[in-house]
Amino acid sequence: MGERKKIALSIVLMSFMVLISICAHFFEASVVLHDELSFLVDSLNRGFQIRQIIVILCLFCYGWIFVCSFFDEKSYKWVFALSLPFSISVWVISAHLMMLVGFKYSSFSICVVMCAILCARYIYLYLHRVKLNFNICVFLQCFFVFIGVASISTSGVLLTYMSADSYHLVAEYGWMFGKHGVYLPYMGDMLTSTGVAPAIISSISYLFGFESVYGIQYCLVFSLVCFLIVVSYSNSTLASSRNKLFVFLIPLMVVFTCGFFYIICGWLISNVYWMIYCTIFCVILLEKNRMFKVDASILLALCSFMMTLCRAEGIIFVSFILACMFDKTKRIYEGIGVMACNIALLGALYSKIFISFKYFSSDFLSIGTALIIIVIVLAALSYLIICQLSCFMQKNNFFLIKYGCIALIPLMAIVKLDQTITNIKMTVMNLGMKDWGWTIWILLIIIVFIIQRGIAYPQLYYSIIGQVVIAFAMNCVRFVPLRYGMGDSYNRLLISIIPLFSVWLSYEFSSLLNENNRHAV
Amino acid sequence: MKIYSKIEKIICVGFLYVFGLFVFLNLNPLYSNNRFGKIGGVIFLVLVPIIVLLHRHTKYILYALVTLFSICLIHNVYYFDDFMSRNDGNRDLINTQSYWYSSINQVNRDVLIYTLLRDKTAVITMDSCWYYRFIAEFSGDVELNSSLDPLYFCNIDFYDAGAIRMRTLKDLFDEETYRVLDERTLNEQYQHLYVDVEGVAKSTKVYVYSDNEYNIFLVGFNG
């Protein structure tokens, strides 16, 4: 098919999606209860959808220009899937650093900083004589498709959910960040309760005059789904197209059979962002030598920063994943560098909270907890350095990781027996809820099936299982035990690992169907 | 050997399809109301992994799994039907709206304060100083007014916009107020937001008034 035909096709697709969102708009307007307050709210919120769509498209264009500098001309599918996540990560990290050093964060200043970052990237590429590739036809096709996606995401066809945390810790602090543009001493409770990334993303709504970032969130979920498709399709070296289709279907099916996944996608909370960036981080770590034409440490660092800023304890998972993915044949120095930057980023935030603000009265992050986190991360960093220096360890043998995870739960039981028992009980009850559907049962069957045939990608497997165990252990020593209900924090964390799990399944099945290339451990 | 292999395939794939039938009929042993469904579900949940474990033909297992997943999608229909009609056990998760800007949710109206005060000047009366910082964060501008007579509000027909929960915003309240709000929320005594819709629509200044029950009243300034 010629380029012009492809562009025309993408315009048709866009028109179709825009039409759906317009129909949804009129349908909703006709069925929704109209009372006097509704009319007032409607009049105050006029034009919000359009503004949100424009912001999404600007972010997409920025992301495209930024991300395509890491890929070759043929990898436009990767660029399409990663554009929005990386433009948002550049936004969040720039905003966080600006607020940390006291430089006022506003719509103008952030745009200037982001443009400066983009210019710096292209000057670097120019100086290193890397050939730039920007195919305008491909960009236009993807851009038109994304217009459709943005209009559907903001139309209200897809449901949006909010809990108390979404209202207060994400939406309202987002508006506060947007209004003040700096971290203020009285924000101490928020800064020590959760990660700042969701609130910074939410601040986009304040800066550009709309109310909530639900459309941006759905576009990010769309990017994640595209990413899963691209990963599963491109990792397969299978000759048979039927097998290829199969490997491509499995991750999507794992994700979409779970009813809870639909809920979490529309829930304005940090778990969605965690889910997206954790999946991308792990895949980049696994595939960086194959995926990129140039050094991808910057993308790796951006993902890890987002993970660190998404959750208060996010850096522990980042260091654990890096330790799992360690392979001496690849460049471990990148991993060490990424971790060192993360420690510096977190250290700066902690010093702002505890030294500048003198804030000590949090339920979650106290000086003690902060020190424990820093010690754990430094231990992981030392592990990486020792592994690199050791001439005996040619390959990550997962010995420490495996037995460390096994020992963690009994250790927690010794520290807090009652809470550990309650947490186990609540976890089993939550996994048996209707929200999970049949996903857990089917995944258990598949795990048995894969283990019996030999795990081909143990680094991904251990990073997933390790996250499950570490998160559980951390919940055993926190102040309140887990509870029965869909909104339980551990339950939400488990659902956010599912896309990564589906990627692992895709890799494993690809390997299973391609027995000749099998490299089981 | 060939015959054995065929029988093996039929048994294995057959079991998976019957398992799929159970999914189709929504007979998960953990939440099925049907006793036979529960027993059957448990048996299949035990048997299927064993069959999968013993079976050698990866390809057939994988095809069966794809079919199984497809059938599992049907579960979502049951699930969403149930989720939408649920009004207990998930108090913290509210299906706010299918269309963000139009529908009015009667459970949690915190965002509405921001919507109504975003571009307006909030005039805070002396009896509602307890949420001065809270209002100051979400309004365009803020003023303190000590001279407003509470009787001013008597003739206004307020619209009850629903409950608000300000408990988690610890940073924006003093310790005593936060303790009271926390206690009220734990006892499910939510404070309500009352709006003088006509006044707020016409005016750029909005009076923010409170009563003993920590309810918030938004009144348009027409003086």
XYZ file of C-alpha atoms in Angstrom:
744
model
C 0.000 0.000 0.000
C 1.320 3.441 -0.934
C 2.042 6.142 1.624
C -0.862 8.296 0.466
C -3.300 5.415 0.791
C -2.012 4.686 4.299
C -2.512 8.316 5.318
C -6.019 8.284 3.839
C -6.778 5.094 5.754
C -5.573 6.628 9.002
C -7.774 9.681 8.363
C -10.768 7.393 7.834
C -9.953 5.568 11.075
C -9.609 8.886 12.898
C -12.937 10.140 11.516
C -14.622 6.947 12.651
C -13.291 7.313 16.191
C -14.150 11.018 16.348
C -17.648 10.163 15.156
C -18.016 7.594 17.936
C -16.973 10.147 20.538
C -19.373 12.765 19.154
C -22.238 10.237 19.227
C -21.256 9.300 22.786
C -21.317 12.975 23.707
C -24.878 13.457 22.481
C -26.039 10.143 23.888
C -24.674 10.951 27.349
C -26.118 14.446 27.200
C -29.541 12.940 26.540
C -29.485 10.241 29.244
C -27.773 12.090 32.083
C -29.983 13.645 34.723
C -30.267 17.349 34.072
C -30.775 19.491 37.093
C -29.796 23.066 37.862
C -26.370 22.133 39.271
C -25.588 20.012 36.206
C -26.244 23.001 33.966
C -23.980 25.176 36.105
C -21.177 22.596 36.075
C -21.613 22.187 32.313
C -21.308 25.905 31.707
C -18.201 26.143 33.920
C -16.533 23.214 32.190
C -17.140 24.124 28.568
C -14.221 23.357 26.255
C -12.411 21.066 28.702
C -12.427 18.060 26.395
C -10.946 19.970 23.484
C -8.194 21.398 25.696
C -7.348 17.945 26.984
C -7.220 16.540 23.441
C -4.871 19.356 22.345
C -2.572 18.720 25.320
C -2.513 14.974 24.567
C -1.628 15.600 20.916
C 1.120 18.078 21.794
C 2.592 15.563 24.228
C 2.358 12.859 21.588
C 4.209 15.003 19.007
C 6.900 15.887 21.534
C 7.256 12.229 22.494
C 7.503 11.175 18.857
C 10.324 13.626 18.122
C 12.117 12.619 21.319
C 11.716 8.840 21.085
C 12.416 8.493 17.366
C 15.980 9.653 18.026
C 16.568 6.287 19.729
C 15.192 4.042 16.994
C 15.879 3.355 13.358
C 13.474 4.139 10.543
C 11.788 0.735 10.557
C 10.942 0.765 14.247
C 8.119 3.283 14.044
C 5.786 0.855 15.870
C 7.970 1.155 18.963
C 8.015 4.927 18.590
C 4.217 5.026 18.323
C 3.798 2.967 21.486
C 6.414 4.821 23.516
C 5.846 8.452 22.490
C 3.257 9.440 25.058
C 4.774 7.552 28.037
C 8.171 9.145 27.460
C 6.915 12.669 26.867
C 5.004 12.389 30.137
C 8.049 11.034 31.928
C 10.169 13.970 30.660
C 7.421 16.303 31.881
C 7.200 14.744 35.335
C 10.924 14.555 35.944
C 11.534 18.112 34.725
C 8.679 19.417 36.892
C 9.891 17.472 39.917
C 13.446 18.781 39.582
C 12.192 22.337 39.054
C 10.027 22.206 42.169
C 12.832 20.566 44.125
C 15.305 23.372 43.432
C 12.624 26.049 43.905
C 12.371 27.087 40.255
C 8.698 27.919 39.659
C 6.886 25.240 37.729
C 4.395 26.769 35.316
C 3.073 25.956 31.853
C 5.621 28.313 30.273
C 8.675 27.256 32.281
C 8.016 23.537 31.797
C 7.582 23.974 28.044
C 10.893 25.868 27.865
C 12.698 23.172 29.855
C 11.224 20.364 27.746
C 12.190 22.108 24.510
C 15.702 22.626 25.895
C 15.935 18.884 26.654
C 14.838 18.045 23.123
C 17.334 20.484 21.589
C 20.115 19.071 23.769
C 19.275 15.566 22.582
C 19.389 16.521 18.906
C 22.577 18.587 19.298
C 24.176 15.541 20.944
C 23.097 13.329 18.039
C 24.349 15.901 15.520
C 27.744 16.134 17.211
C 28.065 12.338 17.253
C 27.084 12.216 13.574
C 24.097 9.947 14.175
C 21.792 9.987 11.185
C 18.415 11.484 12.065
C 15.341 9.768 10.712
C 11.975 11.404 10.789
C 9.545 9.952 8.297
C 6.771 12.543 7.957
C 4.345 10.107 6.267
C 4.589 7.577 9.074
C 4.284 10.359 11.632
C 1.115 11.694 9.979
C -0.480 8.249 9.918
C 0.209 7.728 13.614
C -0.812 11.287 14.470
C -4.230 10.897 12.826
C -4.813 7.615 14.623
C -3.868 9.269 17.904
C -6.350 12.093 17.324
C -9.064 9.437 17.232
C -7.698 7.720 20.328
C -7.521 11.027 22.222
C -11.094 11.929 21.287
C -12.420 8.553 22.438
C -10.354 8.706 25.647
C -11.795 12.068 26.606
C -15.343 11.431 25.371
C -16.616 9.611 28.436
C -17.309 6.342 26.602
C -14.705 4.768 28.869
C -15.544 4.832 32.545
C -13.591 6.839 35.096
C -13.319 5.884 38.751
C -12.054 7.837 41.720
C -11.375 6.832 45.293
C -10.628 9.188 48.197
C -6.909 8.921 47.352
C -7.631 9.897 43.747
C -9.474 13.007 44.870
C -7.010 14.139 47.455
C -3.542 12.766 46.802
C -3.736 12.896 43.009
C -6.263 15.502 41.845
C -6.195 18.084 44.627
C -2.436 18.019 45.207
C -2.055 18.202 41.427
C -3.976 21.479 41.457
C -1.862 22.676 44.386
C 1.369 21.901 42.513
C -0.030 23.708 39.478
C -1.053 26.729 41.535
C 2.122 27.197 43.600
C 4.710 25.656 41.280
C 6.994 24.642 44.177
C 6.992 22.120 47.001
C 5.804 23.885 50.150
C 6.411 22.855 53.780
C 2.722 22.163 54.402
C 2.688 19.556 51.615
C 4.838 17.318 53.827
C 2.091 14.794 54.528
C 1.474 14.196 50.850
C 5.170 14.040 49.969
C 5.757 11.361 52.589
C 2.579 9.363 51.920
C 2.935 8.511 48.264
C 4.893 9.206 45.095
C 4.635 12.656 43.544
C 4.408 11.564 39.887
C 0.587 11.073 39.717
C -0.016 14.490 41.284
C 2.449 16.123 38.868
C 0.652 14.476 35.928
C -2.627 15.722 37.402
C -1.192 19.257 37.617
C -1.276 19.351 33.794
C -5.042 19.805 34.139
C -4.600 22.933 36.261
C -1.920 24.436 34.015
C -3.947 24.038 30.826
C -7.372 24.830 32.227
C -9.246 21.559 32.489
C -10.267 19.492 35.439
C -8.932 15.984 35.332
C -6.374 13.968 33.385
C -8.562 10.910 32.783
C -8.107 11.237 28.999
C -4.318 11.312 29.330
C -4.519 8.202 31.502
C -6.574 6.295 28.936
C -4.166 7.340 26.174
C -1.318 5.970 28.297
C -3.218 2.695 28.694
C -3.692 2.627 24.919
C 0.075 3.108 24.523
C 0.650 0.208 26.927
C -1.640 -2.076 24.925
C 0.192 -1.068 21.724
C 3.469 -1.752 23.496
C 2.322 -5.248 24.505
C 1.314 -5.968 20.905
C 4.602 -4.694 19.497
C 6.686 -6.588 22.069
C 4.876 -9.866 21.599
C 4.923 -9.595 17.841
C 8.527 -8.528 17.439
C 10.128 -10.881 19.974
C 8.837 -13.880 18.098
C 11.293 -15.468 15.693
C 8.773 -18.090 14.667
C 8.451 -18.989 11.036
C 4.800 -20.047 11.165
C 2.399 -17.110 11.025
C -0.150 -19.154 12.972
C 2.269 -19.536 15.891
C 3.191 -15.881 15.626
C -0.458 -14.920 15.930
C -0.774 -17.171 18.930
C 2.203 -15.606 20.735
C 0.746 -12.210 19.908
C -2.700 -13.094 21.280
C -1.665 -14.555 24.616
C -0.528 -11.363 26.412
C -3.574 -9.448 25.262
C -5.882 -12.189 26.423
C -4.235 -12.457 29.832
C -4.763 -8.743 30.313
C -8.280 -8.453 28.930
C -9.812 -11.516 30.598
C -9.261 -9.865 33.971
C -12.214 -7.656 34.870
C -10.173 -5.771 37.450
C -7.810 -4.599 34.697
C -10.619 -2.527 33.148
C -11.314 -0.923 36.505
C -7.689 -0.060 37.231
C -7.301 1.510 33.768
C -10.021 4.027 34.561
C -9.009 4.546 38.172
C -7.111 7.796 38.675
C -4.378 6.444 40.913
C -0.639 5.755 40.838
C -0.985 2.048 40.003
C -1.776 2.690 36.345
C 1.393 4.723 35.907
C 3.345 2.113 37.812
C 1.944 -0.639 35.588
C 2.950 1.207 32.407
C 6.449 2.270 33.391
C 7.328 -0.996 35.146
C 6.428 -2.987 32.014
C 8.375 -0.665 29.716
C 11.373 -0.620 32.081
C 11.630 -4.405 32.233
C 11.261 -4.853 28.472
C 13.869 -2.176 27.699
C 16.256 -3.816 30.151
C 15.734 -7.175 28.494
C 15.806 -5.993 24.919
C 17.983 -2.913 24.892
C 20.708 -4.452 22.804
C 18.234 -5.592 20.169
C 15.677 -2.788 20.169
C 17.751 0.343 19.869
C 20.130 1.639 17.275
C 21.866 3.894 19.831
C 22.523 3.793 23.542
C 19.168 3.679 25.336
C 20.371 4.492 28.852
C 18.361 7.721 28.789
C 15.071 5.892 28.213
C 16.019 3.380 30.881
C 16.785 6.172 33.337
C 13.522 7.995 32.541
C 11.488 4.850 33.216
C 13.289 4.152 36.463
C 12.818 7.756 37.629
C 9.102 7.478 36.940
C 8.936 4.269 38.963
C 10.813 5.924 41.821
C 8.428 8.893 41.763
C 5.242 6.838 41.342
C 5.383 5.087 44.697
C 7.037 6.036 47.964
C 8.885 2.679 47.974
C 9.287 2.538 44.174
C 13.090 2.680 44.242
C 13.243 -0.657 46.076
C 11.512 -2.326 43.128
C 13.746 -0.520 40.641
C 16.869 -1.810 42.356
C 15.429 -5.306 42.655
C 14.528 -5.455 38.966
C 17.989 -4.228 38.019
C 19.539 -6.917 40.217
C 17.336 -9.577 38.570
C 18.075 -8.450 35.050
C 21.803 -8.392 35.655
C 23.762 -10.159 32.990
C 27.487 -9.771 32.837
C 27.556 -10.146 29.108
C 25.632 -6.886 28.831
C 26.731 -3.485 30.081
C 26.133 -3.513 33.808
C 27.629 -0.040 34.260
C 24.469 1.412 32.775
C 22.432 -0.240 35.506
C 24.776 1.011 38.200
C 24.606 4.528 36.749
C 20.813 4.451 36.600
C 20.617 3.347 40.204
C 23.079 5.974 41.370
C 20.957 8.672 39.671
C 17.828 7.314 41.325
C 19.482 7.383 44.732
C 20.545 11.000 44.123
C 17.002 11.932 43.050
C 15.434 10.337 46.098
C 18.133 11.675 48.433
C 17.363 15.212 47.218
C 13.628 14.717 47.890
C 14.258 13.288 51.355
C 16.630 16.115 52.261
C 14.011 18.632 51.091
C 11.351 17.015 53.297
C 13.380 16.285 56.401
C 15.989 19.082 56.363
C 14.354 22.034 54.582
C 10.756 21.432 55.675
C 11.623 19.732 58.978
C 8.598 17.459 58.484
C 8.685 14.305 60.620
C 5.107 13.306 61.439
C 4.137 10.975 58.620
C 2.423 7.620 58.992
C 4.466 6.105 56.199
C 7.779 7.768 55.438
C 9.673 8.745 58.560
C 13.422 9.314 58.828
C 13.766 5.674 59.916
C 11.847 4.357 56.887
C 13.807 6.635 54.565
C 17.085 5.304 55.985
C 15.897 1.693 55.597
C 14.986 2.371 51.950
C 18.386 3.963 51.277
C 20.184 1.010 52.952
C 18.206 -1.553 50.886
C 18.960 0.308 47.673
C 22.649 0.671 48.530
C 22.763 -3.076 49.270
C 21.311 -3.778 45.815
C 23.826 -1.403 44.266
C 26.675 -3.180 46.085
C 25.313 -6.515 44.847
C 25.473 -5.257 41.276
C 29.000 -3.905 41.707
C 30.221 -7.137 43.348
C 28.630 -9.197 40.569
C 30.362 -7.039 38.008
C 33.755 -7.200 39.671
C 33.587 -10.882 40.541
C 35.413 -13.021 38.021
C 33.614 -16.142 39.288
C 30.104 -15.057 38.383
C 29.828 -15.075 34.661
C 26.056 -15.053 34.676
C 23.320 -14.079 37.113
C 22.485 -17.362 38.847
C 19.612 -15.948 40.939
C 20.880 -17.762 44.033
C 20.639 -14.769 46.352
C 17.412 -13.510 44.782
C 15.672 -16.892 44.958
C 16.552 -17.713 48.561
C 16.244 -14.089 49.651
C 12.619 -14.058 48.479
C 11.897 -17.416 50.119
C 13.362 -16.189 53.428
C 11.549 -12.852 53.370
C 8.042 -13.993 54.352
C 9.096 -16.105 57.396
C 11.284 -13.176 58.437
C 8.295 -10.855 58.307
C 6.242 -13.425 60.223
C 8.846 -13.322 63.002
C 8.708 -9.518 63.094
C 4.889 -9.194 62.929
C 3.177 -12.566 63.123
C -0.437 -11.402 63.533
C -0.257 -8.945 60.686
C 1.413 -11.471 58.380
C -1.335 -14.029 59.031
C -4.050 -11.398 58.473
C -2.347 -10.267 55.277
C -2.113 -13.815 53.888
C -5.789 -14.339 54.674
C -6.821 -11.054 53.069
C -4.692 -11.670 49.978
C -6.262 -15.086 49.387
C -9.737 -13.612 49.871
C -9.014 -10.700 47.537
C -7.630 -12.961 44.821
C -10.797 -15.039 45.049
C -12.982 -12.001 44.475
C -15.081 -11.654 41.355
C -12.926 -8.725 40.323
C -10.089 -11.049 39.377
C -12.307 -13.394 37.444
C -10.527 -16.533 36.330
C -7.195 -14.841 35.728
C -5.395 -16.157 38.806
C -6.458 -19.762 38.189
C -5.435 -19.684 34.566
C -2.136 -17.992 35.334
C -1.366 -20.647 37.956
C -2.032 -23.358 35.379
C 0.220 -21.634 32.861
C 3.001 -21.168 35.420
C 2.882 -24.894 36.220
C 2.971 -25.611 32.507
C 5.976 -23.355 31.852
C 7.970 -24.424 34.918
C 7.480 -28.049 33.927
C 8.994 -27.318 30.522
C 11.798 -25.095 31.814
C 11.875 -21.342 32.172
C 13.580 -19.654 29.238
C 13.561 -16.135 30.664
C 14.337 -16.523 34.388
C 15.345 -12.860 34.770
C 11.799 -11.709 33.935
C 10.254 -14.507 35.981
C 12.246 -13.649 39.107
C 11.644 -9.940 38.727
C 7.874 -10.572 38.691
C 7.785 -13.105 41.516
C 10.237 -10.950 43.496
C 7.978 -7.908 43.192
C 5.033 -9.934 44.468
C 7.020 -11.214 47.461
C 8.730 -7.904 48.321
C 5.454 -5.962 48.144
C 3.838 -8.529 50.422
C 6.737 -8.351 52.883
C 6.536 -4.558 52.961
C 2.828 -4.740 53.680
C 3.556 -7.053 56.608
C 5.612 -4.412 58.413
C 3.559 -1.322 57.640
C 1.252 0.275 60.187
C -2.084 -1.095 58.960
C -2.774 -4.641 57.742
C -4.281 -5.432 54.354
C -8.045 -5.388 54.065
C -10.745 -7.204 52.149
C -11.799 -5.272 49.054
C -10.808 -4.400 45.546
C -9.169 -1.149 46.627
C -6.646 -2.853 48.912
C -3.166 -1.554 48.074
C -1.564 -4.996 47.620
C -4.446 -6.090 45.416
C -3.875 -3.029 43.223
C -0.163 -3.720 43.052
C -0.810 -7.296 41.917
C -3.033 -6.154 39.054
C -0.384 -3.664 37.971
C 2.095 -6.536 37.511
C -0.254 -8.422 35.165
C 0.882 -6.697 31.917
C 4.509 -7.521 32.741
C 3.418 -11.073 33.443
C 1.738 -11.237 30.063
C 4.967 -10.062 28.393
C 6.839 -12.862 30.142
C 4.249 -15.383 28.929
C 4.646 -14.109 25.404
C 8.419 -14.619 25.580
C 8.029 -18.072 27.102
C 5.496 -19.282 24.543
C 7.585 -17.913 21.743
C 10.478 -19.934 23.096
C 8.330 -23.036 23.623
C 7.078 -23.008 20.065
C 10.562 -22.476 18.787
C 12.218 -25.480 20.406
C 15.308 -25.254 18.247
C 16.325 -21.906 19.660
C 15.525 -22.874 23.195
C 17.951 -21.786 25.862
C 16.278 -23.092 28.994
C 18.059 -22.650 32.289
C 2.096 -44.933 20.072
C 0.241 -42.929 17.496
C -3.160 -43.980 18.864
C -2.027 -43.241 22.410
C -0.886 -39.823 21.318
C -4.269 -39.055 19.735
C -6.176 -40.181 22.830
C -3.872 -38.067 24.941
C -4.550 -35.023 22.803
C -8.310 -35.539 22.948
C -8.311 -35.979 26.734
C -6.093 -33.005 27.350
C -7.778 -30.564 25.037
C -11.192 -31.929 26.052
C -10.514 -31.237 29.702
C -9.486 -27.710 28.896
C -12.652 -27.149 26.890
C -14.840 -28.505 29.675
C -12.992 -26.180 31.999
C -13.869 -23.438 29.541
C -17.513 -24.477 29.786
C -17.362 -24.008 33.536
C -15.969 -20.542 32.998
C -18.715 -19.877 30.496
C -21.326 -20.859 33.034
C -19.582 -18.668 35.600
C -19.061 -21.581 37.996
C -15.943 -20.405 39.757
C -15.708 -22.543 42.927
C -14.966 -19.519 45.073
C -18.072 -17.535 44.319
C -20.525 -19.843 42.624
C -23.899 -20.245 44.268
C -24.340 -23.636 42.646
C -23.142 -26.561 44.836
C -22.424 -28.812 41.842
C -20.639 -25.920 40.209
C -18.433 -25.557 43.255
C -17.545 -29.246 43.372
C -17.036 -29.438 39.626
C -14.952 -26.270 39.650
C -12.646 -27.611 42.368
C -12.214 -30.923 40.519
C -11.323 -29.173 37.306
C -9.004 -26.731 39.000
C -7.111 -29.723 40.388
C -7.273 -31.836 37.243
C -6.405 -29.292 34.586
C -2.912 -28.461 35.931
C -2.188 -32.196 36.230
C -3.255 -32.797 32.644
C -1.276 -29.798 31.474
C 1.718 -31.052 33.426
C 1.611 -34.516 31.885
C 0.863 -33.506 28.360
C 3.717 -33.339 25.867
C 2.133 -31.507 22.966
C 2.675 -27.835 23.578
C 0.846 -26.699 20.488
C -2.514 -28.254 21.406
C -2.339 -26.994 24.953
C -1.679 -23.519 23.631
C -4.574 -23.598 21.186
C -6.866 -24.772 23.938
C -5.632 -21.958 26.179
C -6.420 -19.343 23.563
C -9.952 -20.725 23.302
C -10.179 -20.779 27.075
C -9.152 -17.153 27.324
C -11.705 -16.214 24.703
C -14.415 -17.897 26.745
C -13.141 -16.141 29.877
C -13.906 -12.790 28.287
C -17.567 -13.669 28.800
C -16.928 -13.474 32.527
C -16.478 -9.721 32.148
C -20.108 -9.346 31.129
C -21.209 -10.906 34.428
C -18.571 -8.903 36.229
C -19.521 -5.473 34.943
C -23.181 -6.123 35.499
C -22.374 -6.975 39.082
C -19.902 -4.112 39.521
C -22.292 -1.459 38.310
C -25.039 -2.582 40.641
C -22.754 -2.839 43.661
C -23.304 -0.231 46.314
C -21.648 -1.797 49.314
C -18.211 -3.081 50.175
C -16.537 -0.637 47.826
C -17.221 2.607 49.535
C -13.803 3.913 48.634
C -14.214 3.232 44.931
C -16.988 5.123 43.321
C -18.112 4.855 39.767
C -18.069 8.597 39.433
C -19.513 9.105 36.013
C -19.642 7.795 32.527
C -19.538 11.331 31.292
C -17.189 13.342 33.419
C -18.591 16.818 33.103
C -22.310 16.266 33.146
C -23.443 13.759 35.671
C -23.678 14.698 39.284
C -22.486 12.099 41.706
C -24.280 12.078 45.026
C -21.530 10.444 47.039
C -18.397 12.545 46.882
C -18.415 16.168 45.850
C -14.879 17.256 46.677
C -14.015 18.035 43.070
C -17.130 20.171 42.775
C -15.725 22.718 45.251
C -12.794 23.205 42.913
C -15.057 23.448 39.858
C -17.313 26.061 41.435
C -14.601 28.205 43.031
C -11.809 27.859 40.463
C -12.221 31.256 38.782
C -14.009 33.075 41.585
C -13.141 35.013 44.721
C -14.108 33.058 47.827
C -15.222 35.214 50.754
C -14.787 33.184 53.908
C -16.908 34.066 56.893
C -15.416 33.992 60.380
C -17.277 30.882 61.515
C -15.737 28.884 58.688
C -12.080 29.753 59.314
C -11.385 26.088 59.984
C -11.168 25.427 56.239
C -9.567 28.723 55.204
C -6.447 27.001 53.834
C -8.509 24.337 52.092
C -10.653 26.912 50.280
C -7.640 29.131 49.593
C -6.013 26.272 47.680
C -8.957 25.673 45.378
C -10.358 29.114 44.677
C -9.059 31.837 42.382
C -8.712 34.335 45.227
C -9.697 34.374 48.888
C -10.918 37.037 51.339
C -11.878 36.970 54.999
C -15.100 38.652 56.043
C -16.169 39.040 59.659
C -19.208 41.227 59.129
C -21.548 38.830 57.353
C -24.782 38.140 59.161
C -25.683 34.397 59.237
C -29.335 35.430 58.803
C -28.351 36.441 55.277
C -28.563 32.770 54.340
C -32.046 32.150 55.673
C -33.983 32.890 52.517
C -31.786 30.971 50.131
C -32.960 27.755 48.546
C -29.863 25.536 48.693
C -29.129 22.594 46.443
C -27.673 19.622 48.363
C -24.783 18.554 46.143
C -23.823 15.569 48.277
C -21.208 14.447 50.769
C -17.622 15.659 50.929
C -14.665 13.964 52.571
C -11.701 16.166 53.420
C -10.066 13.798 55.863
C -7.025 12.814 53.837
C -5.927 16.387 53.257
C -4.079 16.470 56.566
C -1.823 19.258 55.363
C -4.657 21.748 54.949
C -6.262 21.618 58.390
C -5.082 22.271 61.908
C -4.629 19.265 64.142
C -7.918 19.593 66.052
C -10.037 20.115 62.925
C -8.371 17.187 61.231
C -9.083 14.974 64.235
C -12.767 15.918 64.168
C -13.053 15.389 60.395
C -11.269 12.052 60.703
C -13.604 10.929 63.458
C -16.672 12.019 61.514
C -15.529 10.155 58.402
C -14.869 6.981 60.408
C -18.406 7.236 61.772
C -19.680 7.903 58.248
C -21.004 11.322 59.266
C -20.041 13.042 56.054
C -20.355 16.798 55.794
C -22.448 18.043 52.888
C -21.937 20.680 50.259
C -24.874 23.045 49.731
C -24.883 25.344 46.738
C -26.890 28.455 45.935
C -26.823 27.525 42.255
C -28.362 30.668 40.806
C -26.227 33.012 42.919
C -22.971 31.164 42.191
C -23.742 31.124 38.442
C -24.236 34.896 38.303
C -21.553 36.105 40.665
C -17.748 36.253 40.578
C -17.645 36.418 44.372
C -18.837 33.451 46.403
C -19.477 33.437 50.143
C -18.280 30.282 51.857
C -20.189 29.595 55.030
C -20.174 26.718 57.512
C -22.434 25.415 60.287
C -21.852 23.366 63.435
C -21.983 20.111 61.467
C -19.044 21.194 59.271
C -21.318 21.417 56.232
C -20.201 23.895 53.593
C -22.527 26.442 51.980
C -21.593 28.299 48.813
C -23.604 31.466 48.284
C -23.387 33.897 45.374
C -22.682 37.524 46.269
C -25.330 39.794 44.892
C -24.813 42.922 46.939
